[in-house]
mmCIF file of C-alpha atoms in Angstrom:
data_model
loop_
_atom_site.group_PDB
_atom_site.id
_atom_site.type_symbol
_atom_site.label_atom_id
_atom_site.label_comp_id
_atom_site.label_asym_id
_atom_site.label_seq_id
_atom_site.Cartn_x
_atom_site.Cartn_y
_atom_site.Cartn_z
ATOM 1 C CA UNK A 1 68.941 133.436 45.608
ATOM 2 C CA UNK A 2 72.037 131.692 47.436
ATOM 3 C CA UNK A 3 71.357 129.452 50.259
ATOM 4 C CA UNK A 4 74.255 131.177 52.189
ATOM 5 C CA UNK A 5 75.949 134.372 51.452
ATOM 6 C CA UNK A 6 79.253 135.278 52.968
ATOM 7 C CA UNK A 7 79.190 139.246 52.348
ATOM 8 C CA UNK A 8 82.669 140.384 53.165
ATOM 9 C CA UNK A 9 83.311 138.683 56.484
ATOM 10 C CA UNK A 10 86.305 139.080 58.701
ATOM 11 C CA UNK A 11 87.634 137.571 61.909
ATOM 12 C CA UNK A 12 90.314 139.218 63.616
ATOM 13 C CA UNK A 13 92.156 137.418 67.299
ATOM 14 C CA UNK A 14 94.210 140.388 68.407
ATOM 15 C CA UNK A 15 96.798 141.034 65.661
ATOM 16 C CA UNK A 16 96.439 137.951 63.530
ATOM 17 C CA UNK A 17 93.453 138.513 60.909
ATOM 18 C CA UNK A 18 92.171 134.589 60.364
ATOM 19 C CA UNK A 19 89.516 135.255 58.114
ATOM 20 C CA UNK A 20 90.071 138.817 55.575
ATOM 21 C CA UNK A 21 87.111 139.971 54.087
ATOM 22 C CA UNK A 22 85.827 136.635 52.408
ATOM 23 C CA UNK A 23 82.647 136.901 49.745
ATOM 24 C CA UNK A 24 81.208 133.471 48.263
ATOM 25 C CA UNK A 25 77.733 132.060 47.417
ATOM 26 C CA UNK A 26 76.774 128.534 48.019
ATOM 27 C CA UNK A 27 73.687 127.165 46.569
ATOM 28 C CA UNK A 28 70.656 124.608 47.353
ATOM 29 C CA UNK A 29 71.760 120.983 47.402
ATOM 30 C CA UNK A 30 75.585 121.586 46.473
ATOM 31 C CA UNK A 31 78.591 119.894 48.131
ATOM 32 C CA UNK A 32 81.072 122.692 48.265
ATOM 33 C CA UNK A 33 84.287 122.389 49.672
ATOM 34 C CA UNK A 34 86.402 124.952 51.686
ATOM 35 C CA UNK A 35 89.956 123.515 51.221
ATOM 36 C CA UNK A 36 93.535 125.049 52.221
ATOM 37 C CA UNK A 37 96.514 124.466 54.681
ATOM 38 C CA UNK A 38 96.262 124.998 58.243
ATOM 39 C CA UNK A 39 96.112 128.351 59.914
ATOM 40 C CA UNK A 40 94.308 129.417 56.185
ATOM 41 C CA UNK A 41 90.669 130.600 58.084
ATOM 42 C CA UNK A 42 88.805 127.469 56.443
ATOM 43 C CA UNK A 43 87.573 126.111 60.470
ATOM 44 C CA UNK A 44 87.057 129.552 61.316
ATOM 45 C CA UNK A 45 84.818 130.374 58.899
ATOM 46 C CA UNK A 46 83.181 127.272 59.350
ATOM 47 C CA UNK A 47 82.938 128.340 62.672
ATOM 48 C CA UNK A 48 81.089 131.437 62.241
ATOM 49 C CA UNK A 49 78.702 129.785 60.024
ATOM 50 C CA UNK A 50 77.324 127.744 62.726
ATOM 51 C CA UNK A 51 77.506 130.312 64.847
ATOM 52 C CA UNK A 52 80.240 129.666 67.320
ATOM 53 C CA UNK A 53 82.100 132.140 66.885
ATOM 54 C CA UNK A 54 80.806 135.691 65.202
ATOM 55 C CA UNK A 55 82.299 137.795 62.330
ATOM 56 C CA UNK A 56 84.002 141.513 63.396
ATOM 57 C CA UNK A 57 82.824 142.217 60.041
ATOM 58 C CA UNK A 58 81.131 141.668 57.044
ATOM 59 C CA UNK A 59 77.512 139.364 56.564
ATOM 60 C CA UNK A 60 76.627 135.502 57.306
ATOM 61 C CA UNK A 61 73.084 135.290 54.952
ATOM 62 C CA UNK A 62 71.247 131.876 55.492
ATOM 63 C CA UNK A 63 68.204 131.521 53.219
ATOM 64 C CA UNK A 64 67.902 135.457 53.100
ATOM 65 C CA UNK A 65 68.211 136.102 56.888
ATOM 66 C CA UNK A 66 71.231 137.879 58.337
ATOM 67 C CA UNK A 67 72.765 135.525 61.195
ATOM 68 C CA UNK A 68 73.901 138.361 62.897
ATOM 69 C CA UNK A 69 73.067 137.626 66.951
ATOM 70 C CA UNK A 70 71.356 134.313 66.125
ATOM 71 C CA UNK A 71 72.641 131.464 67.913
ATOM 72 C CA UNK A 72 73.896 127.949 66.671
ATOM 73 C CA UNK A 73 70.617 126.047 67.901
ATOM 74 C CA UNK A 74 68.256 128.681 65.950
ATOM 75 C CA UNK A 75 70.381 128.395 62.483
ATOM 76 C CA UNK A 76 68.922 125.684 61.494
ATOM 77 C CA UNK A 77 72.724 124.211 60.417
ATOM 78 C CA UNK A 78 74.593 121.201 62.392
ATOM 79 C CA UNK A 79 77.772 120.103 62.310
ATOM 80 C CA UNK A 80 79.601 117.020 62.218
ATOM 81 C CA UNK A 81 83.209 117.216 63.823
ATOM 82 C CA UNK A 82 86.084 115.091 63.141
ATOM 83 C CA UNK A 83 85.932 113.105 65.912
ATOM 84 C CA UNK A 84 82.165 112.844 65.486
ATOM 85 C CA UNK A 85 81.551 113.656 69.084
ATOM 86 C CA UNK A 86 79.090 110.218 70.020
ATOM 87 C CA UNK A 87 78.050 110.017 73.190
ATOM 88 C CA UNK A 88 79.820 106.574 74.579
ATOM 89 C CA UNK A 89 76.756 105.479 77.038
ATOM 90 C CA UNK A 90 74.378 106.031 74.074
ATOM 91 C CA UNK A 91 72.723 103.437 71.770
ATOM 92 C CA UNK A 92 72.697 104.847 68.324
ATOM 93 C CA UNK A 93 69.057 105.831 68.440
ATOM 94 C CA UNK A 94 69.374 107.498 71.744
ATOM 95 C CA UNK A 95 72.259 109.989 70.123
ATOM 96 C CA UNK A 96 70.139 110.304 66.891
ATOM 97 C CA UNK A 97 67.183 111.218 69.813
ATOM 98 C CA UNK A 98 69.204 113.495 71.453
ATOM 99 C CA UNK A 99 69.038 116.684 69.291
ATOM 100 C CA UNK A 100 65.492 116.327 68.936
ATOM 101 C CA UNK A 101 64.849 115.975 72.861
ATOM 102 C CA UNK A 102 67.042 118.806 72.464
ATOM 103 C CA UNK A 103 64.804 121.140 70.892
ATOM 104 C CA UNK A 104 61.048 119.533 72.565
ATOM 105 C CA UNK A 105 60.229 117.642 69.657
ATOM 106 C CA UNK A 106 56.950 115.770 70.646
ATOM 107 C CA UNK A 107 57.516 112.486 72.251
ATOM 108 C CA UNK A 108 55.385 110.861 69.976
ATOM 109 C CA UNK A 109 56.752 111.972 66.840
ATOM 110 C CA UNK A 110 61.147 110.929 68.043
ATOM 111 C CA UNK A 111 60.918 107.461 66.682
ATOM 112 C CA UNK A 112 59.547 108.218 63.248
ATOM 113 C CA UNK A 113 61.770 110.674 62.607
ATOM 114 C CA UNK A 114 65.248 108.496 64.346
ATOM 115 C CA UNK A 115 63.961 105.907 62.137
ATOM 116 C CA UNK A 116 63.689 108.310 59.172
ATOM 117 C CA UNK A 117 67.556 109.621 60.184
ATOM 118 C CA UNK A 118 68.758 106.322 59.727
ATOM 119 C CA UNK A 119 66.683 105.025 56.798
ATOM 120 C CA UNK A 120 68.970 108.372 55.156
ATOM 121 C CA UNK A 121 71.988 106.776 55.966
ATOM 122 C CA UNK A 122 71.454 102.853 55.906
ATOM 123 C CA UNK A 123 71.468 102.056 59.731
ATOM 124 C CA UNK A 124 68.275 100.628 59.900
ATOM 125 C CA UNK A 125 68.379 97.564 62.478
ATOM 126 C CA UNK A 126 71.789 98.508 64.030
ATOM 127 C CA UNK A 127 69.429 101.137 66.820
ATOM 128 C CA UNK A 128 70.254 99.607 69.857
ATOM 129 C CA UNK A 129 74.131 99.083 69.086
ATOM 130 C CA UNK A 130 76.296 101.492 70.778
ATOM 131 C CA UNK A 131 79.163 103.399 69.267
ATOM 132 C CA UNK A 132 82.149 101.026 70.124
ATOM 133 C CA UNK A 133 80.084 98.228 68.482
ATOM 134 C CA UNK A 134 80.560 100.236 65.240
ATOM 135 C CA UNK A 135 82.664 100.487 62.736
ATOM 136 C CA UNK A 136 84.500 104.137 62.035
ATOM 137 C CA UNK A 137 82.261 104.497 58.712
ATOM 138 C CA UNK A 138 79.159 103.429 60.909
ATOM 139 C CA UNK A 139 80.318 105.884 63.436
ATOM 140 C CA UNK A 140 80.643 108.547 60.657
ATOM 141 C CA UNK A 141 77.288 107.654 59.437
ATOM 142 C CA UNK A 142 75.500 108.324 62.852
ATOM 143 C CA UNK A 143 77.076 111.653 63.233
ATOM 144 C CA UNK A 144 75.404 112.448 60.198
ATOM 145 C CA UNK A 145 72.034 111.006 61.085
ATOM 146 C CA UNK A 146 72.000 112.889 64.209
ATOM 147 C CA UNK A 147 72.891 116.286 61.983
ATOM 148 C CA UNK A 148 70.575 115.406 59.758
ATOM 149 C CA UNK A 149 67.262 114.353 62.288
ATOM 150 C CA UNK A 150 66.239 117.916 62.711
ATOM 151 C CA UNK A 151 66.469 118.339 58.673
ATOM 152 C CA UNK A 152 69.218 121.239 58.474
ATOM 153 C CA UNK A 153 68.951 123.820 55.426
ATOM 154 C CA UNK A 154 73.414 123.164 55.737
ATOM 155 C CA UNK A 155 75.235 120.389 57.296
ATOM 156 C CA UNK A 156 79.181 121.610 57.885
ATOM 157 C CA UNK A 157 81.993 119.192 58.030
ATOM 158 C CA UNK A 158 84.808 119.954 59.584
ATOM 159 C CA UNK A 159 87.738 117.245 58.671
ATOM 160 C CA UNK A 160 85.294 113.856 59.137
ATOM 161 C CA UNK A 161 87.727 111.732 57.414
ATOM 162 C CA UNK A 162 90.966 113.374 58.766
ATOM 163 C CA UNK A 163 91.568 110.093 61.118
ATOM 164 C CA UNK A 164 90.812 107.535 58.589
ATOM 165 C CA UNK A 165 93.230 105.081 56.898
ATOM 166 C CA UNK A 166 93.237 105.564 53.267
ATOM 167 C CA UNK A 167 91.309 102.636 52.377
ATOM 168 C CA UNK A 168 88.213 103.222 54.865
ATOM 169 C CA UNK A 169 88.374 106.876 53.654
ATOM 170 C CA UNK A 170 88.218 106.365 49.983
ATOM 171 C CA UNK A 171 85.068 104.079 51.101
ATOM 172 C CA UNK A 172 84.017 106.907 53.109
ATOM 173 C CA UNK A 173 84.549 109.592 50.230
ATOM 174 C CA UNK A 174 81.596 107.527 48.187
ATOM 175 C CA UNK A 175 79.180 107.136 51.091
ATOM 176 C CA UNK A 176 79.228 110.547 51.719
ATOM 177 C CA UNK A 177 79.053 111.194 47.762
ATOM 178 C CA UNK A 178 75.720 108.976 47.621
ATOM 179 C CA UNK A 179 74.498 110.462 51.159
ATOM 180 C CA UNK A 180 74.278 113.943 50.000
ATOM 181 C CA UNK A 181 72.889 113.294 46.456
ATOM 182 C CA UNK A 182 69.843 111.246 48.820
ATOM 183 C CA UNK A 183 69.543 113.657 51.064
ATOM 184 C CA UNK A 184 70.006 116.602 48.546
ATOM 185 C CA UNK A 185 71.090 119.432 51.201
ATOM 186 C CA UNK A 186 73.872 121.346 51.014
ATOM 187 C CA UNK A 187 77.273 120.039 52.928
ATOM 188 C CA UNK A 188 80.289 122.680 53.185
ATOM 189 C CA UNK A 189 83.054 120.411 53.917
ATOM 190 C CA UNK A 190 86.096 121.300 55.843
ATOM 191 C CA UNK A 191 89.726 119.414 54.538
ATOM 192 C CA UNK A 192 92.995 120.427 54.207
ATOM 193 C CA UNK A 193 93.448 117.214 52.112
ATOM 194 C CA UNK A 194 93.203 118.271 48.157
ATOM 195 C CA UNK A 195 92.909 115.118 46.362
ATOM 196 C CA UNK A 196 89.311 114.616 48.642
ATOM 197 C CA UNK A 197 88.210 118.140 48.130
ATOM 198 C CA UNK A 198 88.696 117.251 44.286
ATOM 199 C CA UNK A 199 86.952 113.752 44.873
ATOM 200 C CA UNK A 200 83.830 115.160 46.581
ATOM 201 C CA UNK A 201 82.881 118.872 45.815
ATOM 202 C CA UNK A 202 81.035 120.504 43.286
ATOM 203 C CA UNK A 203 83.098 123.639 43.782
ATOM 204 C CA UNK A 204 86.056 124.167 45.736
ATOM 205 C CA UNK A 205 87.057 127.741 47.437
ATOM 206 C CA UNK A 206 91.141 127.175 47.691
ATOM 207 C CA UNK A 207 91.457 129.554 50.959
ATOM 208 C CA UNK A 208 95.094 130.702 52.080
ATOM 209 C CA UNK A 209 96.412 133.538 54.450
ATOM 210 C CA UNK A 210 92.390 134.232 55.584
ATOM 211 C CA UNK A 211 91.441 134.939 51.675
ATOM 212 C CA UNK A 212 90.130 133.173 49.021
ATOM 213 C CA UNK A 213 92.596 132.377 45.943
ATOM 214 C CA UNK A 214 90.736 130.610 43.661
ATOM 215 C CA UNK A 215 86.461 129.496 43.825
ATOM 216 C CA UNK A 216 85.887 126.887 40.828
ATOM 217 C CA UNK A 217 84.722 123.135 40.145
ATOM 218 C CA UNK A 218 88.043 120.922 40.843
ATOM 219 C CA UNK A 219 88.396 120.306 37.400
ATOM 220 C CA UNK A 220 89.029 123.808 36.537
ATOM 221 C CA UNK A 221 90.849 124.447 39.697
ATOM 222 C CA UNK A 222 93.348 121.139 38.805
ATOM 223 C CA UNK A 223 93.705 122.257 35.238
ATOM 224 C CA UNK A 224 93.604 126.064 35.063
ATOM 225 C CA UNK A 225 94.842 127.223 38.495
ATOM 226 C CA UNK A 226 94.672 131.297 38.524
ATOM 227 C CA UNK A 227 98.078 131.626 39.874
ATOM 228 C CA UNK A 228 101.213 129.556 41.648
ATOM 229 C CA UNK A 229 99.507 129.313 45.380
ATOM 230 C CA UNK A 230 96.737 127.168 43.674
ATOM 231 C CA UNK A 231 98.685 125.646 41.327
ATOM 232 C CA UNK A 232 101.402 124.167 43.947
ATOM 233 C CA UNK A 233 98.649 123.242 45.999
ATOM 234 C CA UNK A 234 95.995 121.144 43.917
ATOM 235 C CA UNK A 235 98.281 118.220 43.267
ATOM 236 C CA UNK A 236 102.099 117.882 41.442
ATOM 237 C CA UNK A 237 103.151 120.942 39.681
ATOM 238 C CA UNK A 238 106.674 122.111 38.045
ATOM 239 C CA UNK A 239 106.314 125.754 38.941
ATOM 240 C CA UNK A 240 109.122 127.570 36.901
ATOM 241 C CA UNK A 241 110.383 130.853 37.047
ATOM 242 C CA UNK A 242 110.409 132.821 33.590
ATOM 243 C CA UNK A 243 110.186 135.875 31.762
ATOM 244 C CA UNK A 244 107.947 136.680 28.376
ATOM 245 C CA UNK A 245 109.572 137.196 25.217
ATOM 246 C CA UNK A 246 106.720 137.578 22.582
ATOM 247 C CA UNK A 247 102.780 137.146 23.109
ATOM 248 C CA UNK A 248 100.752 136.270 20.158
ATOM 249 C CA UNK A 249 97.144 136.398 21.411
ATOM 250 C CA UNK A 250 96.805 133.948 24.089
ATOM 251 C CA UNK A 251 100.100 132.047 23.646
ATOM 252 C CA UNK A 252 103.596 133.000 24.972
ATOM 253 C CA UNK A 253 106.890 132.329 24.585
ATOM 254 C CA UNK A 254 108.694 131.799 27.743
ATOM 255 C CA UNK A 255 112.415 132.018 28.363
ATOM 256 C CA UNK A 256 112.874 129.676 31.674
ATOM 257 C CA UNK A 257 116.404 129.497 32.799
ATOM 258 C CA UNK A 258 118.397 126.288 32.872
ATOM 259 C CA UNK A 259 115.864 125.086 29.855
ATOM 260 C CA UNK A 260 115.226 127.709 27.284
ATOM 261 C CA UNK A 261 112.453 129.121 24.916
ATOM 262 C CA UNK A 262 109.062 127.412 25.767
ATOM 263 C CA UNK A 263 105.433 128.203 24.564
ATOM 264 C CA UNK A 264 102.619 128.380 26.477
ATOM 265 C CA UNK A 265 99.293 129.372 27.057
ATOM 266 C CA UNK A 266 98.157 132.537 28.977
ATOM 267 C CA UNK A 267 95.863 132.582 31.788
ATOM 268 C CA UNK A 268 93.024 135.251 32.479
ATOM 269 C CA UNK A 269 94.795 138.567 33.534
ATOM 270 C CA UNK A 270 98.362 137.520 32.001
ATOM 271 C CA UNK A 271 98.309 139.937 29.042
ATOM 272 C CA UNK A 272 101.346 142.635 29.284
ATOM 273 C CA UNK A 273 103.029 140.854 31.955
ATOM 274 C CA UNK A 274 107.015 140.161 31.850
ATOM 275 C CA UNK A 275 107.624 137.818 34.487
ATOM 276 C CA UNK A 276 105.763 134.662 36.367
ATOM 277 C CA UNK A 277 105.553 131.193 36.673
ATOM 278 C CA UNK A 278 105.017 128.346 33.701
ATOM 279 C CA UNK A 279 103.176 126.160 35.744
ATOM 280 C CA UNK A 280 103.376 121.787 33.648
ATOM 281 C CA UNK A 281 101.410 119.528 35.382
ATOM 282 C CA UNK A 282 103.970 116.175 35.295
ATOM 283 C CA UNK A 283 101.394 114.081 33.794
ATOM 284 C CA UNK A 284 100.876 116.585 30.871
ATOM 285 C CA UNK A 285 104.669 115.527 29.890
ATOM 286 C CA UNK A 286 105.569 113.351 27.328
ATOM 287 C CA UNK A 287 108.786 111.008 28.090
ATOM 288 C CA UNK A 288 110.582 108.549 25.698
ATOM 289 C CA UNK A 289 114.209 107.578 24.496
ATOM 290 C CA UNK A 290 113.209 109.624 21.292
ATOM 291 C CA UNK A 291 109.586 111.039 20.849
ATOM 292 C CA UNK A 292 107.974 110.510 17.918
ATOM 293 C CA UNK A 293 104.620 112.661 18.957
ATOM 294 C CA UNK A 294 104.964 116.275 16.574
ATOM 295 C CA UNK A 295 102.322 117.780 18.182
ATOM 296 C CA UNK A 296 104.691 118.136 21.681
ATOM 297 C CA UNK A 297 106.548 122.049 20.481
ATOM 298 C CA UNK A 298 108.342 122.125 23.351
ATOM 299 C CA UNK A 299 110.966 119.395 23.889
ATOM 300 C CA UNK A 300 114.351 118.817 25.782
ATOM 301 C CA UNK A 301 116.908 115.762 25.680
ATOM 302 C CA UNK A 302 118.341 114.825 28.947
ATOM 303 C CA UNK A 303 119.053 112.346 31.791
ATOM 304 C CA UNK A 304 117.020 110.444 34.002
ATOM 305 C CA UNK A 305 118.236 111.586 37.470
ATOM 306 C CA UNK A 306 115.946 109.870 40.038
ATOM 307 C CA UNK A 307 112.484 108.493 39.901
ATOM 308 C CA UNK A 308 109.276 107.562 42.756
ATOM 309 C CA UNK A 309 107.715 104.378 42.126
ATOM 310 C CA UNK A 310 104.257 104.575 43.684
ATOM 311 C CA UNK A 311 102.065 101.719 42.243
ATOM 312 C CA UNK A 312 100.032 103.294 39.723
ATOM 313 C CA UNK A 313 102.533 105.761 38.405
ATOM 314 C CA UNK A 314 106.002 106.292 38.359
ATOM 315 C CA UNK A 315 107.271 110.248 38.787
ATOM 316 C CA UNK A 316 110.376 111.197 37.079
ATOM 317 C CA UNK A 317 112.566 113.797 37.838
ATOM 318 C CA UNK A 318 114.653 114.131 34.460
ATOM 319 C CA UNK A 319 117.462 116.655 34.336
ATOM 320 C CA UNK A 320 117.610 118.543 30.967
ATOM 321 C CA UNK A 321 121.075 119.413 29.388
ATOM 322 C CA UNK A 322 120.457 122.831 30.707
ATOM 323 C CA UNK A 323 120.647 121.619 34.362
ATOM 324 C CA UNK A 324 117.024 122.159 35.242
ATOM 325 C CA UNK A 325 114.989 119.422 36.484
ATOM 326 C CA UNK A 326 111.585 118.368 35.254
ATOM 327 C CA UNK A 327 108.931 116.407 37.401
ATOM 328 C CA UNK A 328 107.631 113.608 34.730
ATOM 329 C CA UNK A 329 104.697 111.562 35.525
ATOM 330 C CA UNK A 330 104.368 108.163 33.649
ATOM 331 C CA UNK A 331 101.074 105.421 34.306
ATOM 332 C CA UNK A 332 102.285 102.312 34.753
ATOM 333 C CA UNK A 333 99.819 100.620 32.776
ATOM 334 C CA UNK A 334 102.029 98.396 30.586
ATOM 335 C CA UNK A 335 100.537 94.809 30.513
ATOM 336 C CA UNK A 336 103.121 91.981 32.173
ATOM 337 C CA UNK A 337 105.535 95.217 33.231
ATOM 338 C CA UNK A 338 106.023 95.377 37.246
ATOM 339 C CA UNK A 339 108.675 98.116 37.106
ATOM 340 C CA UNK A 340 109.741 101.135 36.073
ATOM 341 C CA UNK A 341 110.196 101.825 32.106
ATOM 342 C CA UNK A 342 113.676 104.034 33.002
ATOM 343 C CA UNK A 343 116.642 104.183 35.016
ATOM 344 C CA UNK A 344 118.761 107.020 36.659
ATOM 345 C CA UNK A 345 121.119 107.868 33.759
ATOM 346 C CA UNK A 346 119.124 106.885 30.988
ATOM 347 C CA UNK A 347 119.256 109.547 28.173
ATOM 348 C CA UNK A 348 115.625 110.274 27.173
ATOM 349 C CA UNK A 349 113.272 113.280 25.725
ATOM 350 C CA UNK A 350 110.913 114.731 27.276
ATOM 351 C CA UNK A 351 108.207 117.260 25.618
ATOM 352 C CA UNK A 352 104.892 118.668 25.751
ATOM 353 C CA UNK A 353 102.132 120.629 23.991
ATOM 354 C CA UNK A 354 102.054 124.472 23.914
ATOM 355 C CA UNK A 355 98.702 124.318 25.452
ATOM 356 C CA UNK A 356 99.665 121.618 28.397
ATOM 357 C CA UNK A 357 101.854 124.359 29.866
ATOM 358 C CA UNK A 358 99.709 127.369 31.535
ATOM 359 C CA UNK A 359 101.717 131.138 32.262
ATOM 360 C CA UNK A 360 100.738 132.408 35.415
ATOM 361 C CA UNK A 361 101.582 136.474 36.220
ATOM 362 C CA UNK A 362 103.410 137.039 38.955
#
């Protein structure tokens, strides 16, 4: 049996229907990951987990009991918020205390379990600093350990690394990684930030307009999104607009204006379908002055007509002789080489496997 079961739920504010008749199943132990744009339902359903706000429909389950009517502080869930919410005139084992004065845990038994808290998430000997003594991933940490002192069956996150510089939130990303494999309880983490829902999570539910689009582990959400809302979401994606001319099993081939006839591969429910989206992840295409790889069916001559230089890769946008324009990503791994391998204008192919392409029905 799930640890939590969301049975249908719904949240309506007047006219606008945040949260439409969601259904998922988390388990024991797993980091799972509710991820989508704003205004997509993702806090709100937090929200109703916890118990802050309650469902006009459907079922919160938590370890086979029905939420319905039970407040936050008898759900045995806590959550840490993005600003972490420390109280300023507190030492750090006075807010780890505070939850358990909270709910009348014995006086004598508050320090061995504060201690415990903080054992969890390496703070031992840093009790009586207070939070402006700390850094922001030993603020992030305490937040935890105060979630975590009255032992939680969930812990929710809701955007804990949204304020974060990218540096100190990559760091982040593996503490809290290494914290939840220790602890082994469940987290449902809150982001609107995809490339740290696919750095964290075991699964990933990709939530937009209240619903739930796609529910899979990031790699199979990255590589075989179930249609172009997911696709043009998790990461870079050429998204283009096509019709089918012939199917042969699970391959197509694609007429996409402004390029031509391109095979690809056929996603669950695209049999019989005449129009939708090739969806080419830029990395997945090939790019040289003349290719010499066979095994790339589909390829295209044309121009280099602007590029991004971002460090670690350079993206490509190379305009085919057709006039459409193809995102191409390219590592720059080349030893001794500090810049980019092409220039606007250069005359180049570009290609890629049948299978690197995937057809999504519109």
């Amino acid at each position: 049996m799930a640890l939590l079961e969301i049975r249908s739920v719904t949240r309506r504010f007047r006219d606008f229907v945040a949260v439409d008749g969601v259904s998922l199943s988390i388990q024991a132990g797993e980091f799972f990951t509710l991820l989508g744009p704003s205004g997509c339902g993702k806090t709100t359903l937090l929200r109703m987990i916890a118990g802050f706000d309650q469902p006009d429909g459907g079922q919160i389950v938590i370890d086979g009991k029905d939420m319905a009517g039970v407040p936050p502080e008898e759900r045995n869930v806590h959550t840490v918020f993005q600003s972490y919410a420390l109280f300023p005139h507190m030492t750090v084992e006075q807010n780890i205390a505070f939850p358990l004065k909270m709910s009348r845990c014995p006086a004598g038994e508050i320090g061995a379990r504060v201690r415990e808290a903080l054992d969890d998430v390496s703070l031992l000997g840093m009790e009586k600093r207070f939070p402006n003594e700390l850094s922001g991933g030993q603020r992030q940490r305490v937040a935890v350990a105060r979630a975590l002192v009255n032992r939680p069956k969930l812990l929710l996150l809701d955007e804990p690394l949204a304020a974060l510089d990218a540096k100190l939130k990559e760091k982040m990303q593996l503490e809290l990684i290494a914290l939840q494999k220790e602890v082994g309880i469940t987290f449902i983490y809150v982001t609107h930030d995809q490339e740290e829902a696919l750095a964290l999570s075991h699964r990933i539910a990709v939530m937009n307009k209240g619903r739930v689009e796609q529910l899979d582990e990031p790699a199979v959400l990255y590589s075989a999104p179930k249609n172009r809302f997911v696709a043009d979401f998790i990461g870079e994606c050429n998204l283009l607009d096509c019709t089918v001319a012939l199917q042969d099993g699970g391959t197509l081939d694609l007429d996409v204006a402004q390029l031509g006839r391109v095979r690809a591969a056929g996603v669950e429910g695209s049999a019989g379908a005449t129009q939708g989206t090739l969806a080419l992840r830029p990395e997945k295409v090939s790019i040289a002055r003349a290719l010499a790889d066979e095994t790339c069916v589909n390829r295209f001559r044309g121009k280099v007509h602007d590029y991004l230089y971002t460090g670690d890769v350079t993206l490509y946008i190379v305009e085919v002789e057709g006039g459409r324009r193809i995102e191409v990503m390219l590592p720059n791994n080349a030893v001794g080489r500090s810049s980019k391998f092409f220039e606007p204008g250069d005359a180049v192919e570009i290609g890629w496997r049948e299978d690197a392409g995937h057809f999504l029905r519109d």
